[in-house]
Amino acid sequence: MDSNHQSNYKLSKTEKKFLRKQIKASHTLLRHEGIETVLYATQSLVVANGGLGNGVSRNQLLPLLEKCGLVDALLMPPNKPYSFVRYKTTEESQKAYFALNGKEIEDDLGQKIILYLNFVEKEWNELGLQTLPPGLMVVEEIISSEDEKMLLKSINWAENTDNRNVQKSLKHRRVKHFGYEFHYENNNVDRGKPLPGGLPYICDSILEKWLKEGYIKQKPDQLTINQYEPGHGIPAHIDTHSAFEDEIISLSLGAEIVMDFKHPDGVTVPVMLPRRSLLVMTGESRYLWTHGITPRKFDTVQASKSRKSGTITSDVGDLTLSKRGIRTSFTFRKVRQTPCNCNYPLVCDSQRKETPPSFPESDKEASQLEQEYVHRVYEEIAGHFSSTRHTPWPHIVEFLKALPSGSIVADVGCGNGKYLGINKELYMIGCDCSQNLVDICRERQFQAFVCDALAVPIRSESCDACISIAVIHHFATVERRVTALQELVRLLRPGGKALIYVWAMEQEYNKRKSKYLRGNRISQGMKGALSSNTSVQGLFVEQMSDVDSQDLACSVPSNDDLQEKGCNSRKVGNSKLPIHTNRTSFHSQDLLVPWHLKGNPAKDKPVQPFGPDGSHDPGPVFHRYYHVFCKGELEAACQTLSNVSILQNYYDQGNWCVILQKV
Ligand code: MN
Ligand code: ZN
């Protein structure tokens, strides 16, 4: 076949359509994968749609390609919808180009797939498919099988009374800490409180050897032992810059595993960590790239006998699936004593100079604000947040208990699911934007899923009731708040009821302050702190949004009791959102409310993201966006909804509340 083939006759309609798709495929490859295709014949082709990520197996693709000539190499990157083939000669690749372009094959589920082929010129390693993240090294066979056995035997998973180390059973794996405890609540260590006993004696000679051989430059003082069973994983993360020095090393024992490294640009490099290998992360790979282990039972790995560490795609050879075994990792790190001054300030918690965000001026800005100052924050604080959310509020319980048995009820923004089990006669489904909170619900055996409250994937008119507790105030424009309310109404069948709670601008401070500070579990431990003049931020917000007791006034406060400030003041564009000082009244309807994450007593924590006046507080501070509602505002918003009548409108412990009915 010659290269003028196409110009020798007029293209048919189908051929034109096909050409368009082929060109589209090459554009997609360039845009999304950075793979450049060329218009002249080379030895190598990219086969769009012919990838492992598309359900096309090597066994299926290779014979097809071999019909056209001698295949020099077939590269099938894991999880990608394309593959690369290199022929011995350009003639052969040209033959494949003409023979297989537009060819229909079936994937492993019997779905039809059309292959599109384009020539590529660059060497595959130039396509970014082969290189390890900069600063990453995998040293194979770093220890002997005997040492491996000895190390594995030395871990006593059963012991937990020994205070030399701390053992945690995390959701997806078993963990032990030595030297310093690693706190998962804030991803940091308490550097002022080393664990007695230091690192296990057994590691000493091994570390000395690695130092001498130059794999590491500093002797680590913290060890985390993780045990991953098949199906376990660890979410993608960057080890907190301010917590640990540059070098982070991890010894893989018992079984190999694939660890995924991801650049902020989206480039993902799966890295094979063979048994008895040492992963060394320094520089860019330690500071900028995330690493994680996908929870699954099989990894896509090189099939060849001479299996190598490093990127899965570096070997041009065949890929296959490998069943995971029990992997135990020894991760050694050195606790950092001074703030990090790396070259990656954007991802560096020591260097981040956050400035408060501005009041959103468009729907897009509002959505970004919510993403950063609501969704991300709840994801981060989920565990701590959930631990402060035990006690259901009486009026909400009352609403749920009054519903007829068998009612289908959606809790949109269900948090840790504290209302999902209130009335066992109901069929309740929860949803929340936070995966971590939804996970907590599921651990409690509740039905819950992740979704956006603006677009709940539940059929219209399928619910007998909905509740929306402390959710609507997290939307940053009036339109979005109304959309969220309308979405609740959409879910309701005619006659169905919704209960809505939002934070009130008006708070009962003057007269009831003492009551707020009493009768709450927080007061049990913190009475001293509160009665002294020490400012304990973060407590009051928890209380007023989650008050425990009947000790508090539940009636509508009189105007004297309420501080009504600024309810008529609208935000001016481009103004920075003020940060609320907890335990004081609101000065703005749109604001950031600090959440002080518990569990980091480190005194010299270098980061204090634009904390207002809580600089003495050692824990990291997160800021949640709120629009606090004025008296009448929620009711007015509900009145703009179609097909709704308002049954009740009341004040309950710092919240404005509405019960509405779909008509
Ligand atoms: Mn890590
Ligand atoms: Zn840094």
XYZ file of C-alpha atoms and ligand atoms in Angstrom:
665
model
C 0.000 0.000 0.000
C 1.423 3.369 -0.848
C 1.016 6.540 1.076
C -1.023 8.185 -1.686
C -3.660 5.597 -1.089
C -6.193 8.053 0.270
C -5.976 10.634 -2.488
C -6.557 8.134 -5.276
C -10.300 8.163 -4.959
C -13.116 10.174 -3.540
C -13.879 9.476 0.091
C -17.192 7.896 0.882
C -19.423 9.262 3.613
C -18.385 6.534 6.053
C -14.753 7.137 5.310
C -15.133 10.857 5.952
C -16.867 10.155 9.243
C -14.123 7.763 10.161
C -11.388 10.275 9.273
C -13.029 12.861 11.445
C -13.014 10.438 14.351
C -9.428 9.512 13.756
C -8.407 13.164 13.830
C -10.500 13.673 16.927
C -8.740 10.770 18.599
C -5.354 12.309 17.890
C -6.499 15.647 19.286
C -7.769 14.001 22.434
C -4.490 12.175 22.906
C -2.565 15.411 22.618
C -4.843 17.425 24.794
C -5.406 14.963 27.602
C -2.332 12.803 27.521
C 0.301 14.999 25.897
C 0.812 12.396 23.195
C 1.792 13.973 19.927
C 0.849 12.178 16.759
C 2.419 12.848 13.354
C 0.968 12.774 9.862
C 3.771 10.787 8.276
C 4.573 7.136 8.692
C 6.889 6.029 11.492
C 7.577 2.657 13.080
C 5.324 3.377 16.036
C 1.610 3.807 16.356
C -0.673 4.838 19.155
C -3.807 2.700 19.191
C -6.622 4.827 20.568
C -9.335 2.730 22.270
C -7.039 -0.287 22.245
C -5.972 -0.040 25.868
C -6.212 -1.934 29.119
C -8.253 0.946 30.484
C -10.826 0.209 27.778
C -11.081 -3.454 28.599
C -8.906 -4.529 25.681
C -6.466 -7.213 26.732
C -3.021 -7.881 25.444
C -4.072 -11.304 24.251
C -6.714 -9.708 22.130
C -4.725 -6.848 20.656
C -1.368 -8.434 20.000
C -2.530 -11.080 17.475
C -4.339 -8.369 15.506
C -1.208 -6.262 15.369
C 0.971 -9.239 14.485
C -1.117 -9.940 11.405
C 0.339 -6.772 9.916
C 3.961 -7.457 10.646
C 6.578 -8.202 13.210
C 5.717 -6.407 16.430
C 8.838 -5.116 18.061
C 7.030 -4.052 21.198
C 3.547 -3.465 22.512
C 3.201 -1.066 25.382
C -0.077 -1.114 27.272
C -0.042 1.505 30.025
C -2.238 0.511 32.947
C -5.655 2.140 33.151
C -5.217 3.954 29.853
C -7.593 3.678 26.912
C -4.771 3.413 24.414
C -1.609 1.476 23.741
C 1.529 1.839 21.686
C 2.875 -0.594 19.146
C 6.257 -0.512 17.499
C 6.954 -2.520 14.379
C 10.308 -3.607 13.036
C 9.817 -1.486 9.933
C 7.835 1.540 8.833
C 6.250 -0.572 6.077
C 4.750 -2.877 8.667
C 3.421 -0.075 10.819
C 1.927 1.522 7.711
C 0.240 -1.734 6.900
C -1.262 -1.838 10.375
C -2.297 1.804 10.056
C -4.402 1.037 7.005
C -5.609 -2.386 8.027
C -6.626 -1.699 11.603
C -7.778 1.902 11.560
C -11.518 1.854 12.179
C -11.456 -1.824 12.987
C -14.211 -2.925 15.260
C -13.354 -5.254 18.098
C -15.136 -6.343 21.239
C -13.935 -5.550 24.722
C -13.996 -8.057 27.563
C -17.671 -7.320 28.171
C -18.627 -7.794 24.554
C -19.049 -4.073 23.872
C -18.030 -2.898 20.426
C -14.911 -0.761 20.278
C -13.464 0.972 17.230
C -9.700 1.318 17.016
C -8.111 4.519 15.743
C -4.434 4.466 14.912
C -2.046 7.369 14.524
C 1.689 7.471 13.992
C 3.905 8.684 16.785
C 7.489 9.702 16.380
C 8.935 10.375 19.783
C 10.632 7.662 21.699
C 8.243 6.267 24.244
C 10.243 7.490 27.152
C 9.870 10.993 25.735
C 6.125 10.577 25.901
C 6.397 10.754 29.633
C 5.408 7.160 30.060
C 8.583 5.801 31.398
C 10.182 8.123 33.867
C 9.898 7.895 37.606
C 8.971 11.105 39.384
C 12.132 13.184 39.955
C 13.801 12.348 43.238
C 12.268 8.888 43.441
C 14.329 5.759 43.670
C 13.424 2.116 44.163
C 16.321 0.003 45.391
C 15.655 -3.669 44.824
C 16.757 -6.476 47.089
C 17.859 -4.008 49.733
C 17.614 -6.667 52.417
C 17.924 -10.435 52.457
C 15.044 -12.844 52.864
C 16.416 -13.664 56.301
C 16.277 -10.022 57.382
C 12.805 -9.751 55.910
C 11.667 -12.716 57.965
C 13.280 -11.329 61.074
C 11.707 -7.883 60.664
C 8.264 -9.331 60.048
C 8.617 -11.596 63.065
C 9.657 -8.686 65.252
C 6.293 -6.952 64.927
C 3.965 -7.880 67.674
C 0.577 -6.838 66.376
C -1.113 -8.326 69.392
C 0.600 -6.133 71.955
C -1.017 -2.835 72.619
C -0.447 -2.202 76.247
C 3.207 -1.505 75.629
C 3.464 2.246 75.520
C 6.677 2.215 73.565
C 4.653 2.365 70.442
C 1.166 3.185 69.467
C -0.971 0.855 67.481
C -3.957 2.032 65.561
C -6.398 0.078 63.577
C -7.184 2.377 60.703
C -10.027 1.651 58.385
C -7.908 0.151 55.684
C -4.829 -1.152 57.400
C -3.008 -1.930 60.630
C -0.541 0.663 61.842
C 2.141 0.941 64.508
C 4.239 3.991 65.331
C 7.679 4.231 66.873
C 9.784 7.215 67.838
C 6.894 9.625 67.540
C 3.231 9.026 67.160
C 1.778 10.167 63.889
C -1.566 11.905 64.377
C -3.990 11.198 61.549
C -6.314 13.973 62.669
C -3.844 16.604 61.554
C -1.241 14.541 59.699
C 1.511 15.685 61.965
C 3.579 14.518 64.897
C 3.903 15.895 68.366
C 7.580 16.764 68.159
C 7.716 17.723 71.802
C 6.589 14.263 72.839
C 8.767 11.481 71.492
C 7.603 8.003 72.377
C 9.794 6.248 74.904
C 12.031 3.598 73.450
C 12.694 5.220 70.109
C 12.947 3.022 67.040
C 13.102 -0.751 67.445
C 16.644 -1.882 68.122
C 16.414 -4.318 65.244
C 16.249 -1.461 62.697
C 19.426 0.161 63.885
C 22.031 -1.815 61.968
C 19.893 -1.725 58.845
C 19.608 2.061 58.952
C 23.353 2.404 59.616
C 24.032 0.283 56.552
C 21.785 2.402 54.343
C 23.467 5.548 55.635
C 26.886 4.107 54.831
C 25.777 2.978 51.401
C 24.381 6.434 50.680
C 20.715 5.577 50.204
C 19.899 8.012 52.979
C 21.731 11.048 54.304
C 20.047 11.422 57.664
C 19.169 8.870 60.269
C 15.391 8.669 60.668
C 13.814 8.985 64.106
C 10.255 7.993 63.318
C 8.952 4.659 62.070
C 5.477 3.779 60.907
C 4.700 0.149 60.230
C 1.683 -0.436 58.031
C 0.156 -3.747 57.167
C -1.923 -3.880 54.029
C -4.032 -6.897 53.290
C -5.216 -7.437 49.727
C -7.890 -4.857 49.073
C -6.418 -2.351 51.503
C -4.987 0.966 50.404
C -3.954 4.405 51.474
C -5.438 7.578 49.989
C -3.226 9.758 47.821
C -1.351 12.241 49.982
C 1.811 14.243 50.383
C 3.515 13.674 53.723
C 3.109 16.946 55.617
C 6.095 19.124 54.773
C 6.325 20.683 58.201
C 6.237 17.287 59.903
C 9.133 15.503 58.229
C 12.469 16.174 56.582
C 13.090 15.681 52.889
C 13.993 11.996 52.891
C 11.181 9.531 53.325
C 11.965 5.876 52.847
C 9.735 2.861 52.818
C 10.718 -0.766 52.969
C 8.272 -3.228 51.403
C 8.066 -6.629 53.046
C 6.000 -9.723 52.472
C 4.543 -8.800 49.120
C 4.939 -6.394 46.269
C 2.510 -3.577 45.617
C 1.902 -0.842 43.081
C 2.057 2.673 44.467
C 0.591 5.487 42.393
C 2.435 8.772 42.190
C 0.566 11.770 40.887
C 1.841 15.158 39.779
C -0.495 18.125 40.362
C -0.784 18.387 36.569
C -2.514 15.029 36.574
C 0.314 12.840 35.340
C 0.100 9.536 37.178
C 3.000 7.136 37.444
C 2.279 3.713 38.896
C 5.420 2.472 40.592
C 6.070 -1.173 41.348
C 7.474 -1.716 44.806
C 8.805 -5.262 44.829
C 9.118 -7.302 47.984
C 12.315 -6.432 49.929
C 12.779 -3.179 48.007
C 13.370 0.270 49.440
C 11.449 3.240 48.115
C 13.362 6.498 48.572
C 11.369 9.692 48.120
C 13.264 12.946 48.011
C 12.866 16.365 46.437
C 10.046 16.748 43.952
C 8.678 13.243 44.458
C 8.477 13.813 48.205
C 7.249 17.405 48.224
C 5.155 17.855 45.100
C 3.821 14.464 43.984
C 1.140 12.658 45.916
C 1.505 8.961 46.577
C -1.107 6.420 47.464
C -2.155 2.823 47.123
C -5.434 2.064 45.417
C -7.466 -0.381 47.469
C -7.804 -3.417 45.233
C -6.969 -7.080 45.226
C -4.995 -7.204 41.987
C -2.346 -4.966 40.475
C -1.525 -4.556 36.811
C 2.114 -5.519 36.566
C 4.763 -6.607 34.142
C 4.271 -10.257 33.291
C 7.827 -11.038 32.322
C 9.841 -13.193 34.699
C 12.495 -10.544 35.108
C 10.068 -8.307 36.878
C 11.580 -4.969 37.667
C 10.727 -2.241 40.065
C 9.928 1.215 38.897
C 7.180 2.339 36.591
C 4.924 -0.331 35.295
C 5.145 1.046 31.812
C 8.903 1.226 31.672
C 9.154 -2.333 30.548
C 7.878 -2.613 27.082
C 6.949 -6.175 27.863
C 3.604 -7.654 28.588
C 1.358 -6.733 31.431
C -0.720 -9.023 33.497
C -2.594 -9.051 36.756
C -0.913 -9.906 40.026
C -2.872 -10.954 43.067
C -1.881 -8.893 46.063
C -0.483 -10.520 49.156
C -0.107 -9.146 52.668
C 2.399 -6.309 52.443
C 4.046 -4.823 55.470
C 5.846 -1.551 55.021
C 8.393 0.059 57.312
C 8.324 3.776 56.586
C 11.154 5.720 58.168
C 11.075 9.488 58.427
C 12.952 12.166 60.273
C 10.826 14.572 62.262
C 11.412 18.147 61.163
C 12.369 20.597 63.859
C 12.257 23.786 61.795
C 9.727 24.977 59.196
C 10.032 23.569 55.692
C 11.626 25.816 53.111
C 11.241 23.617 50.045
C 10.865 24.870 46.493
C 7.180 24.003 46.322
C 5.467 26.767 48.304
C 2.076 26.021 46.757
C 1.909 22.649 48.451
C 4.011 23.585 51.476
C 2.132 24.016 54.721
C 5.111 25.869 56.197
C 5.129 28.456 53.443
C 1.499 28.787 52.552
C 0.411 32.363 52.967
C -3.281 32.006 52.710
C -5.302 35.120 52.293
C -8.964 35.054 53.115
C -11.113 34.552 50.042
C -13.345 37.275 48.687
C -17.076 37.331 48.650
C -18.071 35.419 45.492
C -19.275 37.465 42.570
C -20.332 34.697 40.250
C -21.752 31.231 40.460
C -18.353 29.851 39.527
C -16.618 31.757 42.297
C -19.287 30.627 44.727
C -18.774 27.044 43.704
C -15.008 27.367 44.109
C -15.436 28.979 47.499
C -17.682 26.121 48.620
C -15.239 23.601 47.237
C -12.340 25.057 49.175
C -14.073 26.329 52.300
C -16.810 23.773 52.764
C -16.191 20.500 50.960
C -12.445 20.293 51.426
C -12.665 21.380 55.030
C -15.297 18.807 55.977
C -13.212 16.164 54.286
C -10.236 17.177 56.403
C -12.027 17.558 59.705
C -14.504 14.695 59.194
C -13.162 12.496 61.995
C -12.957 15.239 64.593
C -16.181 16.814 63.415
C -17.995 13.518 63.737
C -16.655 12.992 67.244
C -18.392 16.213 68.290
C -21.701 15.235 66.738
C -23.457 12.750 68.956
C -26.656 14.112 70.221
C -29.683 14.569 68.021
C -31.676 17.701 68.518
C -35.102 17.202 70.105
C -37.154 19.078 67.506
C -35.541 17.191 64.651
C -36.089 13.876 66.428
C -39.685 14.883 66.980
C -40.128 15.576 63.257
C -38.663 12.186 62.321
C -40.616 10.279 64.966
C -43.885 11.812 63.788
C -43.486 10.459 60.254
C -45.591 7.402 59.379
C -43.703 4.156 59.479
C -42.391 3.051 56.120
C -41.777 6.634 54.998
C -38.887 7.196 52.635
C -36.770 10.022 53.993
C -33.709 11.695 52.492
C -31.215 13.420 54.779
C -29.458 15.755 52.375
C -26.180 16.737 54.002
C -26.346 13.916 56.519
C -22.869 14.450 58.009
C -21.956 11.525 60.243
C -25.495 10.189 60.011
C -26.651 11.146 63.446
C -30.280 11.356 62.274
C -30.260 8.310 60.014
C -31.032 5.833 62.772
C -33.419 7.910 64.878
C -36.605 6.235 63.726
C -36.148 2.614 62.757
C -39.581 2.590 61.135
C -38.386 4.906 58.381
C -36.396 4.072 55.313
C -33.720 6.774 55.526
C -31.060 7.546 52.957
C -28.295 10.017 53.676
C -26.080 11.916 51.326
C -23.220 14.296 51.897
C -20.506 15.972 49.900
C -17.830 14.490 52.146
C -16.635 10.999 51.332
C -15.125 10.672 54.788
C -18.404 11.510 56.491
C -20.282 9.139 54.196
C -17.747 6.447 55.099
C -18.544 7.054 58.761
C -22.276 6.631 57.993
C -21.583 3.390 56.178
C -19.505 2.076 59.036
C -22.585 2.649 61.148
C -24.532 0.519 58.656
C -26.528 3.437 57.295
C -27.429 3.950 53.665
C -25.433 6.925 52.459
C -23.732 8.188 49.357
C -21.678 11.142 48.184
C -23.400 13.828 46.166
C -23.872 17.520 45.653
C -26.937 18.916 47.405
C -27.649 20.969 44.271
C -28.099 17.795 42.239
C -29.214 14.885 44.362
C -29.370 11.676 42.325
C -32.741 10.646 43.705
C -35.841 10.418 41.523
C -38.279 13.335 41.737
C -41.242 12.926 44.074
C -39.864 9.728 45.554
C -39.464 10.894 49.143
C -42.111 11.241 51.808
C -39.900 13.616 53.731
C -36.516 15.322 53.593
C -34.343 16.899 56.198
C -31.616 19.456 55.555
C -29.812 20.193 58.786
C -27.107 22.847 58.761
C -26.511 22.583 55.019
C -28.142 25.464 53.152
C -26.018 28.045 55.016
C -22.931 26.629 53.275
C -24.066 27.825 49.844
C -22.464 31.084 48.904
C -25.101 32.858 46.814
C -28.798 33.378 47.277
C -29.421 31.582 43.977
C -27.510 28.534 45.097
C -29.322 28.475 48.421
C -32.660 28.616 46.648
C -31.540 25.920 44.196
C -30.598 23.690 47.117
C -34.019 24.266 48.697
C -35.772 23.627 45.384
C -33.829 20.388 45.067
C -35.288 19.226 48.386
C -38.764 20.065 47.140
C -38.100 18.161 43.920
C -37.442 14.994 45.908
C -40.728 15.275 47.810
C -43.915 13.660 46.687
C -46.923 15.975 46.818
C -47.878 16.221 50.475
C -44.318 15.371 51.544
C -42.599 17.514 54.158
C -39.138 18.946 54.516
C -37.438 20.170 57.664
C -34.695 22.752 57.172
C -32.239 24.111 59.728
C -29.767 26.917 59.071
C -27.574 28.950 61.368
C -29.123 32.166 62.607
C -27.367 35.503 62.492
C -29.136 36.295 65.730
C -27.574 34.553 68.660
C -28.544 34.647 72.252
C -25.423 35.926 73.846
C -26.152 38.584 76.370
C -28.524 36.738 78.607
C -27.982 33.164 77.697
C -24.281 33.036 77.379
C -23.853 31.232 80.637
C -26.418 28.679 79.563
C -24.595 27.965 76.353
C -21.468 27.338 78.269
C -23.119 24.907 80.603
C -24.685 21.549 80.251
C -22.574 20.442 77.388
C -20.091 17.633 77.246
C -17.399 20.107 76.291
C -17.823 21.857 79.567
C -16.911 18.704 81.390
C -13.338 18.844 80.342
C -13.058 22.485 79.563
C -14.850 24.154 82.423
C -11.632 25.512 83.772
C -10.560 26.856 80.466
C -13.863 28.515 79.857
C -14.299 30.067 83.231
C -10.837 31.506 83.119
C -10.250 34.201 80.587
C -8.484 31.914 78.219
C -10.067 32.062 74.823
C -10.957 28.596 73.721
C -11.837 28.961 70.132
C -13.764 26.425 68.250
C -15.767 25.256 71.187
C -18.639 27.571 70.973
C -19.389 26.867 67.385
C -19.553 23.194 68.137
C -21.905 23.888 70.952
C -24.296 26.136 69.246
C -24.507 23.984 66.186
C -24.791 20.812 68.157
C -26.146 21.565 71.533
C -26.566 18.579 73.732
C -29.088 19.446 76.202
C -32.510 20.629 77.071
C -30.813 23.046 79.390
C -30.956 25.589 76.611
C -33.708 27.876 75.616
C -35.585 26.502 72.648
C -38.194 29.209 72.373
C -37.952 32.075 69.972
C -35.857 34.653 71.739
C -37.185 38.094 72.229
C -35.513 40.924 70.418
C -33.713 41.803 73.586
C -32.122 38.449 73.673
C -31.146 38.491 70.091
C -28.295 40.419 68.740
C -29.431 41.646 65.422
C -26.557 43.115 63.592
C -25.946 43.844 59.983
C -28.912 41.957 58.645
C -29.575 44.707 56.182
C -25.993 45.126 55.187
C -25.184 43.503 51.897
C -21.763 42.401 50.915
C -19.858 44.683 48.652
C -18.147 42.972 45.784
C -14.488 42.071 46.114
C -14.517 42.391 49.847
C -12.655 39.782 51.817
C -14.772 37.451 53.874
C -14.353 38.217 57.560
C -13.235 35.508 59.927
C -15.566 34.921 62.767
C -14.260 34.914 66.289
C -15.900 31.970 67.931
C -18.050 32.700 70.964
C -18.836 36.175 69.738
C -21.816 37.420 67.797
C -21.778 37.505 64.022
C -20.775 40.776 62.427
C -21.412 39.714 58.882
C -23.844 37.356 57.227
C -21.136 35.869 55.050
C -18.106 34.765 56.924
C -15.526 32.134 57.640
C -15.896 30.169 60.829
C -12.723 28.645 62.230
C -12.553 24.999 63.128
C -9.692 24.155 65.425
C -8.627 20.660 64.762
C -7.993 18.743 67.932
C -5.088 16.447 68.393
C -1.950 18.402 67.706
C -0.364 19.641 70.866
C 2.859 20.655 69.116
C 3.839 23.995 70.510
C 5.999 25.094 67.640
C 3.635 24.422 64.821
C 4.814 26.738 62.125
C 1.552 27.104 60.280
C -1.237 29.319 61.361
C -3.344 29.911 58.298
C -4.633 33.434 58.736
C -5.876 32.753 62.221
C -7.579 35.821 63.603
C -6.369 35.935 67.135
C -5.960 32.347 68.075
C -2.254 32.231 67.508
C -1.713 30.612 70.870
C -3.815 27.699 69.775
C -1.571 24.883 68.676
C -3.951 22.938 66.418
C -4.353 23.596 62.725
C -7.246 25.879 61.897
C -9.696 25.246 59.096
C -12.177 27.796 57.919
C -15.667 26.956 56.865
C -17.774 29.335 54.827
C -21.189 30.222 56.253
C -24.019 32.451 55.231
C -25.857 32.983 58.491
C -29.551 33.683 58.043
C -31.415 36.682 59.404
C -34.833 36.389 60.940
C -37.343 35.808 58.131
C -34.708 35.143 55.479
C -35.127 31.374 55.316
C -38.891 31.708 55.238
C -38.638 34.280 52.452
C -36.355 31.994 50.458
C -38.823 29.129 50.893
C -41.660 31.340 49.707
C -39.923 31.765 46.363
C -40.109 28.004 45.787
C -42.842 26.639 43.614
C -45.444 24.177 44.943
C -44.616 24.793 48.554
C -46.523 25.860 51.624
C -44.756 26.733 54.833
C -46.140 24.839 57.804
C -43.831 26.102 60.527
C -41.129 28.687 60.962
C -39.263 28.770 64.265
C -36.026 29.465 66.068
C -34.168 26.608 67.710
C -30.866 27.014 69.525
C -29.192 29.448 67.212
C -30.893 28.175 64.075
C -33.745 29.334 61.916
C -35.951 26.435 60.986
C -38.727 25.827 58.503
C -41.030 22.898 57.935
C -42.521 23.057 54.482
C -44.882 20.882 52.550
C -45.045 20.195 48.853
C -48.519 20.953 47.516
Mn 3.175 8.820 52.846
Zn 7.702 22.447 52.067
